[in-house]
Every structure is written in C-alpha cells, then in structure tokens.
Tab-separated table of C-alpha atoms in Angstrom:
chain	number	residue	atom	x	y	z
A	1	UNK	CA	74.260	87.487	78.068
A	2	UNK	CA	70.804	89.323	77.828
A	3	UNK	CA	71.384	93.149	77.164
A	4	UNK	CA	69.829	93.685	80.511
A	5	UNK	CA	72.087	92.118	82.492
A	6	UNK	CA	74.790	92.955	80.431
A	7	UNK	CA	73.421	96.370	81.536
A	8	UNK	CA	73.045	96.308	85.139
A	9	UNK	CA	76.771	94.531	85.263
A	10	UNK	CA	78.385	97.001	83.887
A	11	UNK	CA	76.383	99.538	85.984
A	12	UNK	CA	77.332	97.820	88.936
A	13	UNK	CA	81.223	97.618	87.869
A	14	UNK	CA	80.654	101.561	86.914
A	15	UNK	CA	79.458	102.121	90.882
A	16	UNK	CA	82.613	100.058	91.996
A	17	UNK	CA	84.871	102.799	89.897
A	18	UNK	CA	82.738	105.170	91.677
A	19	UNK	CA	83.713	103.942	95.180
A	20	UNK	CA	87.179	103.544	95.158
A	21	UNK	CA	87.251	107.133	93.840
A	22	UNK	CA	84.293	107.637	97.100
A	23	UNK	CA	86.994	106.096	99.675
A	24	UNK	CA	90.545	106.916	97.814
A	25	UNK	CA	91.469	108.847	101.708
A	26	UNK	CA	90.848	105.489	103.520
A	27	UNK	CA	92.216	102.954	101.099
A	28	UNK	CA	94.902	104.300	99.596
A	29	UNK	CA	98.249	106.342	100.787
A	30	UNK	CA	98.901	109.933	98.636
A	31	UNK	CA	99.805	112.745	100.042
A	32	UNK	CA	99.467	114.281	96.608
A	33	UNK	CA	95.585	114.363	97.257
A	34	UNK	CA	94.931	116.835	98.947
A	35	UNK	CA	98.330	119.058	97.694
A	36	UNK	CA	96.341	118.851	94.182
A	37	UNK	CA	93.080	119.630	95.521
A	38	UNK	CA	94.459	122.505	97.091
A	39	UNK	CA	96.208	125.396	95.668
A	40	UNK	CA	99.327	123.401	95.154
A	41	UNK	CA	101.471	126.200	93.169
A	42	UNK	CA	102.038	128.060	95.770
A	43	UNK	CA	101.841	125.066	98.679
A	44	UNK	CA	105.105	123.446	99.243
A	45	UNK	CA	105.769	119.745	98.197
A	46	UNK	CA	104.467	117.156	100.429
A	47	UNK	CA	106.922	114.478	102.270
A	48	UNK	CA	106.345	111.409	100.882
A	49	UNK	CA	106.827	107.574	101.295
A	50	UNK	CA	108.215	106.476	97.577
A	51	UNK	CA	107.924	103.048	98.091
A	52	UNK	CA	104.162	103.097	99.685
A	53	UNK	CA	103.075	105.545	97.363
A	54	UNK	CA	104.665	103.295	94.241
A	55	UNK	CA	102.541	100.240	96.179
A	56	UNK	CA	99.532	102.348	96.972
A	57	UNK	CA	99.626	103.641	92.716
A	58	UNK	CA	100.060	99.876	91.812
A	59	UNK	CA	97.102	98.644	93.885
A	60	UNK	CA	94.911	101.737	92.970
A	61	UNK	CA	95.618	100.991	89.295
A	62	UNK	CA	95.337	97.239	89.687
A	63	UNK	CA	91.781	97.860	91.109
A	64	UNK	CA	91.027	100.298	88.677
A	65	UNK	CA	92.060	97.701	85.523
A	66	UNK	CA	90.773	94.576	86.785
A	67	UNK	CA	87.303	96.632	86.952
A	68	UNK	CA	87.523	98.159	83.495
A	69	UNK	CA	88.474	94.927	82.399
A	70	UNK	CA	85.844	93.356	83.390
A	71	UNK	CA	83.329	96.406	82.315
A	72	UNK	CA	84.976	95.564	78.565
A	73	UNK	CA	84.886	92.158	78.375
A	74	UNK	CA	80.993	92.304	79.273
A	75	UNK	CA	80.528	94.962	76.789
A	76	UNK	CA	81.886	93.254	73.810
A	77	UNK	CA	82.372	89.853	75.089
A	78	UNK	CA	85.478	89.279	72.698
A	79	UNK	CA	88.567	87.785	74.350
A	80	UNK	CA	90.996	89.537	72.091
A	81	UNK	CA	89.590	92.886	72.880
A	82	UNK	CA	90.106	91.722	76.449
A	83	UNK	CA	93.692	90.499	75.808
A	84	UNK	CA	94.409	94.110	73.798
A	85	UNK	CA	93.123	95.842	76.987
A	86	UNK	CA	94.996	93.849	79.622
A	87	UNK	CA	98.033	94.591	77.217
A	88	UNK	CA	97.637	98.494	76.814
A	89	UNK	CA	96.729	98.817	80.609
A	90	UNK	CA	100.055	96.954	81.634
A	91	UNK	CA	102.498	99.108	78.990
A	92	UNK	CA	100.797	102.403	80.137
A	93	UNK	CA	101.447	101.630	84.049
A	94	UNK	CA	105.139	100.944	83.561
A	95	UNK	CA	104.933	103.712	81.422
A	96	UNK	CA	103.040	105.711	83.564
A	97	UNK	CA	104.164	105.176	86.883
A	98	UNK	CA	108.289	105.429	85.579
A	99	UNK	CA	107.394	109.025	84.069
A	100	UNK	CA	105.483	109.600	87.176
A	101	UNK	CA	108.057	108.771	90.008
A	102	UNK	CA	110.418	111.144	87.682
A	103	UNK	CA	108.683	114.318	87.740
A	104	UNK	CA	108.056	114.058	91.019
A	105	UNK	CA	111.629	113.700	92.158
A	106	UNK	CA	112.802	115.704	89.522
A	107	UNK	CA	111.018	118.112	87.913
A	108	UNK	CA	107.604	118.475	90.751
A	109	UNK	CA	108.604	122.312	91.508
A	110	UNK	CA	108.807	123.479	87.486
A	111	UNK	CA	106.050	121.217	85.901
A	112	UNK	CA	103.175	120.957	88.048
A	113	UNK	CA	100.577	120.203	85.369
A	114	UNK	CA	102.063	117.524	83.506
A	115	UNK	CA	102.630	115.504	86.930
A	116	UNK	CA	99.265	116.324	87.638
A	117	UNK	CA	98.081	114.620	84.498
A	118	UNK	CA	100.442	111.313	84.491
A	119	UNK	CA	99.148	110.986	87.996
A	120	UNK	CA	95.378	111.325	87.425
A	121	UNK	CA	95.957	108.143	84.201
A	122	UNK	CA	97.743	105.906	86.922
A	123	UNK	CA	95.030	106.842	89.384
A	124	UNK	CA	91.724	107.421	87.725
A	125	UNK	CA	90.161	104.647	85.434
A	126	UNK	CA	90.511	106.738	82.323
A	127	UNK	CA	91.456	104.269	79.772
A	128	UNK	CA	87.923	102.532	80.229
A	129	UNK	CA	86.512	105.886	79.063
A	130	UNK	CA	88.768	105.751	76.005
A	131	UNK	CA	88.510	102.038	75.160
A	132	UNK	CA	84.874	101.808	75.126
A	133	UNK	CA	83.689	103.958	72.433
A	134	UNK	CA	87.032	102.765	70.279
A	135	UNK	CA	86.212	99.292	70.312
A	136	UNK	CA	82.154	100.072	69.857
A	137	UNK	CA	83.197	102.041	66.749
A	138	UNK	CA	85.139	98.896	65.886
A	139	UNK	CA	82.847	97.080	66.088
A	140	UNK	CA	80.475	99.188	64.462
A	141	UNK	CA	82.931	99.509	61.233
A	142	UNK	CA	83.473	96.034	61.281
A	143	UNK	CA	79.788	95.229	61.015
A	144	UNK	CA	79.504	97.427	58.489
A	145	UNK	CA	81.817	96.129	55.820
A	146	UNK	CA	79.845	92.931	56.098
C-alpha cells in the first residue's frame, strides 16, 4: 500500500475512534459517564444494569479493537503483529472487564480511582496508543541489526 493511503486509512480509522468517543451517550449504556465526569466522590453510586452494562463494555471494546486492529495491521502490514494484537486485546478484556465488574460491586465506595482507570482501558482505545510506537520501535530495532 502507498504511504499515502496507508495514511489517510489510518486517519480515517483514527476519526472512527474519535466518533464512538463523539456519540458514547447515544450508543452505548453507562451510567458511570456522567458519575465520573462529575464530582463522583462525593455523588452517590449510580443504579446500574450489570448485565447491559457488561454487553454495552463488550460492544464498546469490540468496536474499539476491531478499529485498532485494523489501524495496526495497515501500519505494519505484518499478520503476526496482527495476531499478537488480537491476542493481548482479548486477555486484557477478560482481564479487564472481571477486575472491573469487582470493584464496582465490591470495592466502588473505597477505591474510586483504580475503577476509574480499569474502566477507561475497557472503554477507551488505549492499547492502540501503546502498541503503535512498540511495534514501530520493533521494527525499527529489527531493521537495524540487519
């Protein structure tokens, strides 16, 4: 793929992170949206669906992947980079989401801030921001011993 393309794709991917963030009120169910954004340690904690907000999380992060997926794969164009990716992303949402749906039936009241932080890595695409520059220094080193 020319670099230009390969460019404007994964601009165009980066925009469609950008709107599901844009429209997160209308497509997805979390009451824990707007008791983060507001002053939530002294706010009492919202009632809550478990089950929709375990689908809601699910679909969020499945959106999220399949995007930064597809953001790596044009990047570096390597399908065991892709196959790494699709495997971290899949440990770290069991992962994730289990430690999540803990703290917030246990432990919500005396541990705001690490809730707040499991939550934002099942629902923001942060592990694109982390995989990118590790596999382009990869590369990079790998390129470098030849």
């Amino acid at each position: 793929m020319k670099k230009i393309w390969k460019y404007i794709a994964v601009g165009f991917l980066f925009g469609l992170l950008v709107l599901i963030r844009a429209f997160e009120n209308q497509l997805f169910y979390d009451p824990f949206l707007n008791f983060f954004k507001n002053d939530y340690l002294q706010a009492n904690i919202p009632e809550y669906n478990a089950w929709l907000l375990f689908v809601n999380h699910m679909f969020r992060y499945a959106l999220n992947m399949l995007v930064s997926l597809a953001i790596i794969y044009i990047a570096f164009e390597n399908k065991h980079v892709l196959k790494f990716s699709f495997g971290l992303y899949l440990v770290a949402f069991v992962v994730l989401v289990s430690l999540y749906f803990y703290l917030i039936q246990h432990n919500l009241a005396e541990d705001y801030l690490l809730t707040f932080y499991v939550r934002r890595f099942l629902i923001q695409p942060l592990f694109v921001l982390i995989l990118l520059p590790a596999f382009y220094y990869q590369r990079k080193i790998k390129h470098e011993e030849v």
